[in-house]
Amino acid sequence: SDDCLSLLTTKHEGSKEDRNFSECTLLTASAVLPPFPEEFSIIEELDLSGNALDSIPDNINNLTNLRSLFLGGYPTDHPERKNKIQALPNLSSLIHLEHLSVHDTNLSILPELPMLSLRILRVDRCPLDDVCFAKGKMQLPPNLTTLHLEGCSLSGSLERPDLLPDCVKELKYLEDLQLPDGCHIGLFFGMPVNEAVSMAEKGLKR
């Protein structure tokens, strides 16, 4: 709609490279954004959290300078503003994207992701399950350093990290892995993922 487009092009905080529309109630009940304007191609950070969005325009893949994309989260006193996104467009063309946050949405399947640049992925409290992360079906960016999975319907816990999906266990550089049960392991916590998995497997063989 025209009102939404006007807000997208005028109402923002920060520089031209940083558009923050968090919780600014961009939308009416339709919860549909128009395509992103061409001038958005220069932005590096985009925050659309807390706007009750049902979807994201497919042409987000034209915002090739994006480094951070925030779609998750909402004000605790306004849960109705939670973004209800169930799926995202292909994001693999966002070759500079380092941080993708879609926590607390209805995302039930991960999109294609930029494989080389992405370092931080937050999908906590999304309805993602083991089927979504099944072997051969899902490949995660190999350079991820932060991955948050709290509240997802996935196997794996602090006691049984060996039950995590293979595509998670294969990540070599995780500094902060938040497990489905909310516990953290990883290099930052002095417990590399591969070591935690190995210890759990050895414990089962005793």
mmCIF file with all atom_site columns, C-alpha atoms in Angstrom:
data_model
loop_
_atom_site.group_PDB
_atom_site.id
_atom_site.type_symbol
_atom_site.label_atom_id
_atom_site.label_alt_id
_atom_site.label_comp_id
_atom_site.label_asym_id
_atom_site.label_entity_id
_atom_site.label_seq_id
_atom_site.pdbx_PDB_ins_code
_atom_site.Cartn_x
_atom_site.Cartn_y
_atom_site.Cartn_z
_atom_site.occupancy
_atom_site.B_iso_or_equiv
_atom_site.pdbx_formal_charge
_atom_site.auth_seq_id
_atom_site.auth_comp_id
_atom_site.auth_asym_id
_atom_site.auth_atom_id
_atom_site.pdbx_PDB_model_num
ATOM 1   C CA . SER A 1 1   ? 0.000  0.000   0.000  1.00 0.00 ? 1   SER A CA 1
ATOM 2   C CA . ASP A 1 2   ? 1.048  3.607   -0.531 1.00 0.00 ? 2   ASP A CA 1
ATOM 3   C CA . ASP A 1 3   ? 1.199  4.408   3.188  1.00 0.00 ? 3   ASP A CA 1
ATOM 4   C CA . CYS A 1 4   ? 3.573  1.521   3.831  1.00 0.00 ? 4   CYS A CA 1
ATOM 5   C CA . LEU A 1 5   ? 5.774  2.536   0.930  1.00 0.00 ? 5   LEU A CA 1
ATOM 6   C CA . SER A 1 6   ? 5.890  6.098   2.209  1.00 0.00 ? 6   SER A CA 1
ATOM 7   C CA . LEU A 1 7   ? 7.000  4.879   5.620  1.00 0.00 ? 7   LEU A CA 1
ATOM 8   C CA . LEU A 1 8   ? 9.643  2.640   4.099  1.00 0.00 ? 8   LEU A CA 1
ATOM 9   C CA . THR A 1 9   ? 11.179 5.528   2.197  1.00 0.00 ? 9   THR A CA 1
ATOM 10  C CA . THR A 1 10  ? 10.907 8.264   4.816  1.00 0.00 ? 10  THR A CA 1
ATOM 11  C CA . LYS A 1 11  ? 10.442 7.053   8.382  1.00 0.00 ? 11  LYS A CA 1
ATOM 12  C CA . HIS A 1 12  ? 13.674 5.654   9.739  1.00 0.00 ? 12  HIS A CA 1
ATOM 13  C CA . GLU A 1 13  ? 16.345 6.158   12.340 1.00 0.00 ? 13  GLU A CA 1
ATOM 14  C CA . GLY A 1 14  ? 20.055 6.312   11.660 1.00 0.00 ? 14  GLY A CA 1
ATOM 15  C CA . SER A 1 15  ? 21.968 6.808   8.444  1.00 0.00 ? 15  SER A CA 1
ATOM 16  C CA . LYS A 1 16  ? 21.009 5.945   4.883  1.00 0.00 ? 16  LYS A CA 1
ATOM 17  C CA . GLU A 1 17  ? 22.824 2.650   5.417  1.00 0.00 ? 17  GLU A CA 1
ATOM 18  C CA . ASP A 1 18  ? 20.820 1.823   8.555  1.00 0.00 ? 18  ASP A CA 1
ATOM 19  C CA . ARG A 1 19  ? 17.016 1.622   8.381  1.00 0.00 ? 19  ARG A CA 1
ATOM 20  C CA . ASN A 1 20  ? 15.337 0.877   11.710 1.00 0.00 ? 20  ASN A CA 1
ATOM 21  C CA . PHE A 1 21  ? 11.587 0.296   11.510 1.00 0.00 ? 21  PHE A CA 1
ATOM 22  C CA . SER A 1 22  ? 11.416 -1.838  14.647 1.00 0.00 ? 22  SER A CA 1
ATOM 23  C CA . GLU A 1 23  ? 8.007  -1.670  16.342 1.00 0.00 ? 23  GLU A CA 1
ATOM 24  C CA . CYS A 1 24  ? 6.930  1.342   14.291 1.00 0.00 ? 24  CYS A CA 1
ATOM 25  C CA . THR A 1 25  ? 3.695  -0.359  13.173 1.00 0.00 ? 25  THR A CA 1
ATOM 26  C CA . LEU A 1 26  ? 4.315  -0.088  9.466  1.00 0.00 ? 26  LEU A CA 1
ATOM 27  C CA . LEU A 1 27  ? 1.233  -1.975  8.489  1.00 0.00 ? 27  LEU A CA 1
ATOM 28  C CA . THR A 1 28  ? -2.508 -2.178  8.622  1.00 0.00 ? 28  THR A CA 1
ATOM 29  C CA . ALA A 1 29  ? -4.338 -5.479  9.190  1.00 0.00 ? 29  ALA A CA 1
ATOM 30  C CA . SER A 1 30  ? -3.098 -6.739  5.813  1.00 0.00 ? 30  SER A CA 1
ATOM 31  C CA . ALA A 1 31  ? 0.422  -7.162  7.238  1.00 0.00 ? 31  ALA A CA 1
ATOM 32  C CA . VAL A 1 32  ? 1.892  -7.086  3.744  1.00 0.00 ? 32  VAL A CA 1
ATOM 33  C CA . LEU A 1 33  ? 4.848  -4.948  2.717  1.00 0.00 ? 33  LEU A CA 1
ATOM 34  C CA . PRO A 1 34  ? 5.194  -3.566  -0.795 1.00 0.00 ? 34  PRO A CA 1
ATOM 35  C CA . PRO A 1 35  ? 8.409  -4.340  -2.714 1.00 0.00 ? 35  PRO A CA 1
ATOM 36  C CA . PHE A 1 36  ? 11.467 -2.595  -1.319 1.00 0.00 ? 36  PHE A CA 1
ATOM 37  C CA . PRO A 1 37  ? 12.292 0.674   -3.119 1.00 0.00 ? 37  PRO A CA 1
ATOM 38  C CA . GLU A 1 38  ? 15.364 0.728   -5.343 1.00 0.00 ? 38  GLU A CA 1
ATOM 39  C CA . GLU A 1 39  ? 17.157 3.126   -2.982 1.00 0.00 ? 39  GLU A CA 1
ATOM 40  C CA . PHE A 1 40  ? 17.194 0.387   -0.353 1.00 0.00 ? 40  PHE A CA 1
ATOM 41  C CA . SER A 1 41  ? 19.960 -1.340  -2.312 1.00 0.00 ? 41  SER A CA 1
ATOM 42  C CA . ILE A 1 42  ? 22.565 0.726   -0.416 1.00 0.00 ? 42  ILE A CA 1
ATOM 43  C CA . ILE A 1 43  ? 21.476 -0.157  3.121  1.00 0.00 ? 43  ILE A CA 1
ATOM 44  C CA . GLU A 1 44  ? 23.601 -2.377  5.330  1.00 0.00 ? 44  GLU A CA 1
ATOM 45  C CA . GLU A 1 45  ? 21.236 -2.888  8.266  1.00 0.00 ? 45  GLU A CA 1
ATOM 46  C CA . LEU A 1 46  ? 17.465 -3.374  8.207  1.00 0.00 ? 46  LEU A CA 1
ATOM 47  C CA . ASP A 1 47  ? 15.284 -3.838  11.284 1.00 0.00 ? 47  ASP A CA 1
ATOM 48  C CA . LEU A 1 48  ? 11.653 -4.825  10.669 1.00 0.00 ? 48  LEU A CA 1
ATOM 49  C CA . SER A 1 49  ? 11.028 -6.548  13.990 1.00 0.00 ? 49  SER A CA 1
ATOM 50  C CA . GLY A 1 50  ? 7.768  -6.123  15.871 1.00 0.00 ? 50  GLY A CA 1
ATOM 51  C CA . ASN A 1 51  ? 5.582  -5.150  12.903 1.00 0.00 ? 51  ASN A CA 1
ATOM 52  C CA . ALA A 1 52  ? 3.146  -8.102  12.696 1.00 0.00 ? 52  ALA A CA 1
ATOM 53  C CA . LEU A 1 53  ? 4.474  -8.999  9.256  1.00 0.00 ? 53  LEU A CA 1
ATOM 54  C CA . ASP A 1 54  ? 3.129  -12.069 7.474  1.00 0.00 ? 54  ASP A CA 1
ATOM 55  C CA . SER A 1 55  ? 5.815  -12.061 4.788  1.00 0.00 ? 55  SER A CA 1
ATOM 56  C CA . ILE A 1 56  ? 8.816  -10.243 3.356  1.00 0.00 ? 56  ILE A CA 1
ATOM 57  C CA . PRO A 1 57  ? 8.901  -8.989  -0.257 1.00 0.00 ? 57  PRO A CA 1
ATOM 58  C CA . ASP A 1 58  ? 10.726 -11.325 -2.623 1.00 0.00 ? 58  ASP A CA 1
ATOM 59  C CA . ASN A 1 59  ? 12.908 -8.481  -3.852 1.00 0.00 ? 59  ASN A CA 1
ATOM 60  C CA . ILE A 1 60  ? 14.755 -8.386  -0.548 1.00 0.00 ? 60  ILE A CA 1
ATOM 61  C CA . ASN A 1 61  ? 17.365 -10.388 -2.444 1.00 0.00 ? 61  ASN A CA 1
ATOM 62  C CA . ASN A 1 62  ? 18.158 -7.144  -4.303 1.00 0.00 ? 62  ASN A CA 1
ATOM 63  C CA . LEU A 1 63  ? 19.451 -5.553  -1.093 1.00 0.00 ? 63  LEU A CA 1
ATOM 64  C CA . THR A 1 64  ? 22.877 -6.983  -1.719 1.00 0.00 ? 64  THR A CA 1
ATOM 65  C CA . ASN A 1 65  ? 24.703 -4.636  0.663  1.00 0.00 ? 65  ASN A CA 1
ATOM 66  C CA . LEU A 1 66  ? 22.800 -5.908  3.692  1.00 0.00 ? 66  LEU A CA 1
ATOM 67  C CA . ARG A 1 67  ? 25.008 -7.010  6.569  1.00 0.00 ? 67  ARG A CA 1
ATOM 68  C CA . SER A 1 68  ? 22.329 -7.340  9.267  1.00 0.00 ? 68  SER A CA 1
ATOM 69  C CA . LEU A 1 69  ? 18.650 -8.265  8.926  1.00 0.00 ? 69  LEU A CA 1
ATOM 70  C CA . PHE A 1 70  ? 16.430 -8.251  12.010 1.00 0.00 ? 70  PHE A CA 1
ATOM 71  C CA . LEU A 1 71  ? 12.962 -9.774  11.710 1.00 0.00 ? 71  LEU A CA 1
ATOM 72  C CA . GLY A 1 72  ? 12.506 -11.346 15.149 1.00 0.00 ? 72  GLY A CA 1
ATOM 73  C CA . GLY A 1 73  ? 11.404 -9.977  18.469 1.00 0.00 ? 73  GLY A CA 1
ATOM 74  C CA . TYR A 1 74  ? 8.533  -7.786  19.632 1.00 0.00 ? 74  TYR A CA 1
ATOM 75  C CA . PRO A 1 75  ? 7.704  -5.566  22.626 1.00 0.00 ? 75  PRO A CA 1
ATOM 76  C CA . THR A 1 76  ? 6.685  -7.723  25.572 1.00 0.00 ? 76  THR A CA 1
ATOM 77  C CA . ASP A 1 77  ? 3.631  -5.569  26.215 1.00 0.00 ? 77  ASP A CA 1
ATOM 78  C CA . HIS A 1 78  ? 2.459  -5.897  22.599 1.00 0.00 ? 78  HIS A CA 1
ATOM 79  C CA . PRO A 1 79  ? 2.714  -9.590  21.623 1.00 0.00 ? 79  PRO A CA 1
ATOM 80  C CA . GLU A 1 80  ? 0.318  -8.939  18.744 1.00 0.00 ? 80  GLU A CA 1
ATOM 81  C CA . ARG A 1 81  ? 3.179  -7.148  16.975 1.00 0.00 ? 81  ARG A CA 1
ATOM 82  C CA . LYS A 1 82  ? 5.143  -10.367 16.624 1.00 0.00 ? 82  LYS A CA 1
ATOM 83  C CA . ASN A 1 83  ? 6.091  -11.022 13.005 1.00 0.00 ? 83  ASN A CA 1
ATOM 84  C CA . LYS A 1 84  ? 4.192  -14.095 11.815 1.00 0.00 ? 84  LYS A CA 1
ATOM 85  C CA . ILE A 1 85  ? 6.518  -14.944 8.936  1.00 0.00 ? 85  ILE A CA 1
ATOM 86  C CA . GLN A 1 86  ? 6.357  -18.652 8.048  1.00 0.00 ? 86  GLN A CA 1
ATOM 87  C CA . ALA A 1 87  ? 8.838  -18.632 5.160  1.00 0.00 ? 87  ALA A CA 1
ATOM 88  C CA . LEU A 1 88  ? 11.440 -16.306 3.697  1.00 0.00 ? 88  LEU A CA 1
ATOM 89  C CA . PRO A 1 89  ? 12.562 -15.707 0.112  1.00 0.00 ? 89  PRO A CA 1
ATOM 90  C CA . ASN A 1 90  ? 15.860 -17.090 -1.127 1.00 0.00 ? 90  ASN A CA 1
ATOM 91  C CA . LEU A 1 91  ? 18.560 -15.050 0.651  1.00 0.00 ? 91  LEU A CA 1
ATOM 92  C CA . SER A 1 92  ? 21.606 -16.602 -0.997 1.00 0.00 ? 92  SER A CA 1
ATOM 93  C CA . SER A 1 93  ? 22.254 -13.481 -3.094 1.00 0.00 ? 93  SER A CA 1
ATOM 94  C CA . LEU A 1 94  ? 22.863 -11.400 0.045  1.00 0.00 ? 94  LEU A CA 1
ATOM 95  C CA . ILE A 1 95  ? 26.573 -12.090 -0.133 1.00 0.00 ? 95  ILE A CA 1
ATOM 96  C CA . HIS A 1 96  ? 27.500 -9.597  2.604  1.00 0.00 ? 96  HIS A CA 1
ATOM 97  C CA . LEU A 1 97  ? 24.875 -10.708 5.130  1.00 0.00 ? 97  LEU A CA 1
ATOM 98  C CA . GLU A 1 98  ? 26.547 -11.520 8.450  1.00 0.00 ? 98  GLU A CA 1
ATOM 99  C CA . HIS A 1 99  ? 23.642 -11.460 10.920 1.00 0.00 ? 99  HIS A CA 1
ATOM 100 C CA . LEU A 1 100 ? 20.161 -12.885 10.387 1.00 0.00 ? 100 LEU A CA 1
ATOM 101 C CA . SER A 1 101 ? 17.723 -12.767 13.278 1.00 0.00 ? 101 SER A CA 1
ATOM 102 C CA . VAL A 1 102 ? 14.276 -14.340 12.833 1.00 0.00 ? 102 VAL A CA 1
ATOM 103 C CA . HIS A 1 103 ? 13.683 -15.526 16.396 1.00 0.00 ? 103 HIS A CA 1
ATOM 104 C CA . ASP A 1 104 ? 10.143 -15.575 17.783 1.00 0.00 ? 104 ASP A CA 1
ATOM 105 C CA . THR A 1 105 ? 8.490  -15.773 14.358 1.00 0.00 ? 105 THR A CA 1
ATOM 106 C CA . ASN A 1 106 ? 6.477  -18.603 12.785 1.00 0.00 ? 106 ASN A CA 1
ATOM 107 C CA . LEU A 1 107 ? 9.338  -19.630 10.511 1.00 0.00 ? 107 LEU A CA 1
ATOM 108 C CA . SER A 1 108 ? 8.938  -23.358 9.848  1.00 0.00 ? 108 SER A CA 1
ATOM 109 C CA . ILE A 1 109 ? 11.556 -23.800 7.122  1.00 0.00 ? 109 ILE A CA 1
ATOM 110 C CA . LEU A 1 110 ? 14.895 -22.123 6.587  1.00 0.00 ? 110 LEU A CA 1
ATOM 111 C CA . PRO A 1 111 ? 15.471 -20.317 3.293  1.00 0.00 ? 111 PRO A CA 1
ATOM 112 C CA . GLU A 1 112 ? 18.573 -20.682 1.173  1.00 0.00 ? 112 GLU A CA 1
ATOM 113 C CA . LEU A 1 113 ? 21.223 -18.700 3.009  1.00 0.00 ? 113 LEU A CA 1
ATOM 114 C CA . PRO A 1 114 ? 24.432 -16.923 1.977  1.00 0.00 ? 114 PRO A CA 1
ATOM 115 C CA . MET A 1 115 ? 26.986 -19.656 2.589  1.00 0.00 ? 115 MET A CA 1
ATOM 116 C CA . LEU A 1 116 ? 30.194 -17.650 2.950  1.00 0.00 ? 116 LEU A CA 1
ATOM 117 C CA . SER A 1 117 ? 29.284 -14.464 4.815  1.00 0.00 ? 117 SER A CA 1
ATOM 118 C CA . LEU A 1 118 ? 26.735 -15.477 7.479  1.00 0.00 ? 118 LEU A CA 1
ATOM 119 C CA . ARG A 1 119 ? 28.154 -15.609 11.002 1.00 0.00 ? 119 ARG A CA 1
ATOM 120 C CA . ILE A 1 120 ? 25.126 -15.183 13.287 1.00 0.00 ? 120 ILE A CA 1
ATOM 121 C CA . LEU A 1 121 ? 21.804 -17.010 12.892 1.00 0.00 ? 121 LEU A CA 1
ATOM 122 C CA . ARG A 1 122 ? 19.021 -16.695 15.464 1.00 0.00 ? 122 ARG A CA 1
ATOM 123 C CA . VAL A 1 123 ? 15.992 -18.919 14.990 1.00 0.00 ? 123 VAL A CA 1
ATOM 124 C CA . ASP A 1 124 ? 15.159 -19.449 18.671 1.00 0.00 ? 124 ASP A CA 1
ATOM 125 C CA . ARG A 1 125 ? 11.521 -20.140 19.440 1.00 0.00 ? 125 ARG A CA 1
ATOM 126 C CA . CYS A 1 126 ? 10.660 -20.819 15.796 1.00 0.00 ? 126 CYS A CA 1
ATOM 127 C CA . PRO A 1 127 ? 8.697  -23.996 14.906 1.00 0.00 ? 127 PRO A CA 1
ATOM 128 C CA . LEU A 1 128 ? 11.693 -25.645 13.239 1.00 0.00 ? 128 LEU A CA 1
ATOM 129 C CA . ASP A 1 129 ? 12.061 -29.396 13.714 1.00 0.00 ? 129 ASP A CA 1
ATOM 130 C CA . ASP A 1 130 ? 14.319 -32.323 12.879 1.00 0.00 ? 130 ASP A CA 1
ATOM 131 C CA . VAL A 1 131 ? 12.657 -32.758 9.483  1.00 0.00 ? 131 VAL A CA 1
ATOM 132 C CA . CYS A 1 132 ? 13.720 -29.244 8.487  1.00 0.00 ? 132 CYS A CA 1
ATOM 133 C CA . PHE A 1 133 ? 17.312 -30.015 9.509  1.00 0.00 ? 133 PHE A CA 1
ATOM 134 C CA . ALA A 1 134 ? 17.355 -33.535 8.049  1.00 0.00 ? 134 ALA A CA 1
ATOM 135 C CA . LYS A 1 135 ? 20.580 -34.807 6.511  1.00 0.00 ? 135 LYS A CA 1
ATOM 136 C CA . GLY A 1 136 ? 20.824 -33.925 2.853  1.00 0.00 ? 136 GLY A CA 1
ATOM 137 C CA . LYS A 1 137 ? 17.954 -31.455 3.175  1.00 0.00 ? 137 LYS A CA 1
ATOM 138 C CA . MET A 1 138 ? 19.621 -28.626 5.060  1.00 0.00 ? 138 MET A CA 1
ATOM 139 C CA . GLN A 1 139 ? 23.086 -27.121 4.763  1.00 0.00 ? 139 GLN A CA 1
ATOM 140 C CA . LEU A 1 140 ? 24.073 -24.408 7.182  1.00 0.00 ? 140 LEU A CA 1
ATOM 141 C CA . PRO A 1 141 ? 26.690 -21.746 6.382  1.00 0.00 ? 141 PRO A CA 1
ATOM 142 C CA . PRO A 1 142 ? 29.997 -23.320 7.477  1.00 0.00 ? 142 PRO A CA 1
ATOM 143 C CA . ASN A 1 143 ? 31.411 -20.141 9.031  1.00 0.00 ? 143 ASN A CA 1
ATOM 144 C CA . LEU A 1 144 ? 28.641 -19.640 11.587 1.00 0.00 ? 144 LEU A CA 1
ATOM 145 C CA . THR A 1 145 ? 29.980 -18.532 14.973 1.00 0.00 ? 145 THR A CA 1
ATOM 146 C CA . THR A 1 146 ? 26.604 -18.035 16.701 1.00 0.00 ? 146 THR A CA 1
ATOM 147 C CA . LEU A 1 147 ? 23.549 -20.259 16.320 1.00 0.00 ? 147 LEU A CA 1
ATOM 148 C CA . HIS A 1 148 ? 20.564 -19.987 18.657 1.00 0.00 ? 148 HIS A CA 1
ATOM 149 C CA . LEU A 1 149 ? 18.072 -22.880 18.645 1.00 0.00 ? 149 LEU A CA 1
ATOM 150 C CA . GLU A 1 150 ? 16.330 -22.480 22.006 1.00 0.00 ? 150 GLU A CA 1
ATOM 151 C CA . GLY A 1 151 ? 12.708 -23.572 21.876 1.00 0.00 ? 151 GLY A CA 1
ATOM 152 C CA . CYS A 1 152 ? 12.951 -25.256 18.473 1.00 0.00 ? 152 CYS A CA 1
ATOM 153 C CA . SER A 1 153 ? 11.501 -28.777 18.241 1.00 0.00 ? 153 SER A CA 1
ATOM 154 C CA . LEU A 1 154 ? 14.923 -30.306 17.613 1.00 0.00 ? 154 LEU A CA 1
ATOM 155 C CA . SER A 1 155 ? 16.761 -33.225 19.122 1.00 0.00 ? 155 SER A CA 1
ATOM 156 C CA . GLY A 1 156 ? 19.828 -32.469 21.214 1.00 0.00 ? 156 GLY A CA 1
ATOM 157 C CA . SER A 1 157 ? 20.428 -31.127 24.712 1.00 0.00 ? 157 SER A CA 1
ATOM 158 C CA . LEU A 1 158 ? 23.284 -30.364 27.085 1.00 0.00 ? 158 LEU A CA 1
ATOM 159 C CA . GLU A 1 159 ? 23.265 -34.018 28.165 1.00 0.00 ? 159 GLU A CA 1
ATOM 160 C CA . ARG A 1 160 ? 22.853 -35.385 24.622 1.00 0.00 ? 160 ARG A CA 1
ATOM 161 C CA . PRO A 1 161 ? 24.474 -32.979 22.131 1.00 0.00 ? 161 PRO A CA 1
ATOM 162 C CA . ASP A 1 162 ? 25.191 -36.035 19.988 1.00 0.00 ? 162 ASP A CA 1
ATOM 163 C CA . LEU A 1 163 ? 21.482 -36.005 19.028 1.00 0.00 ? 163 LEU A CA 1
ATOM 164 C CA . LEU A 1 164 ? 21.767 -32.616 17.342 1.00 0.00 ? 164 LEU A CA 1
ATOM 165 C CA . PRO A 1 165 ? 21.179 -32.568 13.568 1.00 0.00 ? 165 PRO A CA 1
ATOM 166 C CA . ASP A 1 166 ? 24.302 -33.484 11.590 1.00 0.00 ? 166 ASP A CA 1
ATOM 167 C CA . CYS A 1 167 ? 24.369 -30.107 9.848  1.00 0.00 ? 167 CYS A CA 1
ATOM 168 C CA . VAL A 1 168 ? 24.750 -28.461 13.279 1.00 0.00 ? 168 VAL A CA 1
ATOM 169 C CA . LYS A 1 169 ? 27.381 -30.875 14.578 1.00 0.00 ? 169 LYS A CA 1
ATOM 170 C CA . GLU A 1 170 ? 29.443 -30.293 11.427 1.00 0.00 ? 170 GLU A CA 1
ATOM 171 C CA . LEU A 1 171 ? 29.916 -26.575 12.163 1.00 0.00 ? 171 LEU A CA 1
ATOM 172 C CA . LYS A 1 172 ? 33.558 -26.036 13.185 1.00 0.00 ? 172 LYS A CA 1
ATOM 173 C CA . TYR A 1 173 ? 33.650 -22.418 14.310 1.00 0.00 ? 173 TYR A CA 1
ATOM 174 C CA . LEU A 1 174 ? 30.698 -22.135 16.694 1.00 0.00 ? 174 LEU A CA 1
ATOM 175 C CA . GLU A 1 175 ? 31.547 -19.881 19.616 1.00 0.00 ? 175 GLU A CA 1
ATOM 176 C CA . ASP A 1 176 ? 27.968 -19.791 20.916 1.00 0.00 ? 176 ASP A CA 1
ATOM 177 C CA . LEU A 1 177 ? 25.562 -22.636 20.219 1.00 0.00 ? 177 LEU A CA 1
ATOM 178 C CA . GLN A 1 178 ? 22.338 -22.253 22.142 1.00 0.00 ? 178 GLN A CA 1
ATOM 179 C CA . LEU A 1 179 ? 20.804 -25.698 22.330 1.00 0.00 ? 179 LEU A CA 1
ATOM 180 C CA . PRO A 1 180 ? 17.069 -26.423 22.033 1.00 0.00 ? 180 PRO A CA 1
ATOM 181 C CA . ASP A 1 181 ? 16.902 -26.697 25.855 1.00 0.00 ? 181 ASP A CA 1
ATOM 182 C CA . GLY A 1 182 ? 18.372 -23.193 26.237 1.00 0.00 ? 182 GLY A CA 1
ATOM 183 C CA . CYS A 1 183 ? 21.840 -24.269 27.417 1.00 0.00 ? 183 CYS A CA 1
ATOM 184 C CA . HIS A 1 184 ? 24.955 -22.950 25.691 1.00 0.00 ? 184 HIS A CA 1
ATOM 185 C CA . ILE A 1 185 ? 28.059 -24.723 24.450 1.00 0.00 ? 185 ILE A CA 1
ATOM 186 C CA . GLY A 1 186 ? 30.788 -23.630 22.051 1.00 0.00 ? 186 GLY A CA 1
ATOM 187 C CA . LEU A 1 187 ? 34.270 -22.137 22.001 1.00 0.00 ? 187 LEU A CA 1
ATOM 188 C CA . PHE A 1 188 ? 33.224 -19.092 24.047 1.00 0.00 ? 188 PHE A CA 1
ATOM 189 C CA . PHE A 1 189 ? 31.987 -21.376 26.828 1.00 0.00 ? 189 PHE A CA 1
ATOM 190 C CA . GLY A 1 190 ? 35.106 -23.566 26.812 1.00 0.00 ? 190 GLY A CA 1
ATOM 191 C CA . MET A 1 191 ? 33.196 -26.513 25.376 1.00 0.00 ? 191 MET A CA 1
ATOM 192 C CA . PRO A 1 192 ? 33.680 -26.878 21.614 1.00 0.00 ? 192 PRO A CA 1
ATOM 193 C CA . VAL A 1 193 ? 30.719 -28.559 19.969 1.00 0.00 ? 193 VAL A CA 1
ATOM 194 C CA . ASN A 1 194 ? 32.750 -31.464 18.565 1.00 0.00 ? 194 ASN A CA 1
ATOM 195 C CA . GLU A 1 195 ? 34.220 -32.172 22.005 1.00 0.00 ? 195 GLU A CA 1
ATOM 196 C CA . ALA A 1 196 ? 30.799 -32.071 23.677 1.00 0.00 ? 196 ALA A CA 1
ATOM 197 C CA . VAL A 1 197 ? 29.448 -34.489 21.070 1.00 0.00 ? 197 VAL A CA 1
ATOM 198 C CA . SER A 1 198 ? 32.459 -36.794 21.447 1.00 0.00 ? 198 SER A CA 1
ATOM 199 C CA . MET A 1 199 ? 32.142 -36.849 25.243 1.00 0.00 ? 199 MET A CA 1
ATOM 200 C CA . ALA A 1 200 ? 28.450 -37.711 25.019 1.00 0.00 ? 200 ALA A CA 1
ATOM 201 C CA . GLU A 1 201 ? 29.133 -40.535 22.562 1.00 0.00 ? 201 GLU A CA 1
ATOM 202 C CA . LYS A 1 202 ? 31.914 -41.948 24.753 1.00 0.00 ? 202 LYS A CA 1
ATOM 203 C CA . GLY A 1 203 ? 29.625 -41.798 27.780 1.00 0.00 ? 203 GLY A CA 1
ATOM 204 C CA . LEU A 1 204 ? 27.031 -43.892 25.979 1.00 0.00 ? 204 LEU A CA 1
ATOM 205 C CA . LYS A 1 205 ? 29.610 -46.583 25.189 1.00 0.00 ? 205 LYS A CA 1
ATOM 206 C CA . ARG A 1 206 ? 30.609 -47.064 28.808 1.00 0.00 ? 206 ARG A CA 1
#
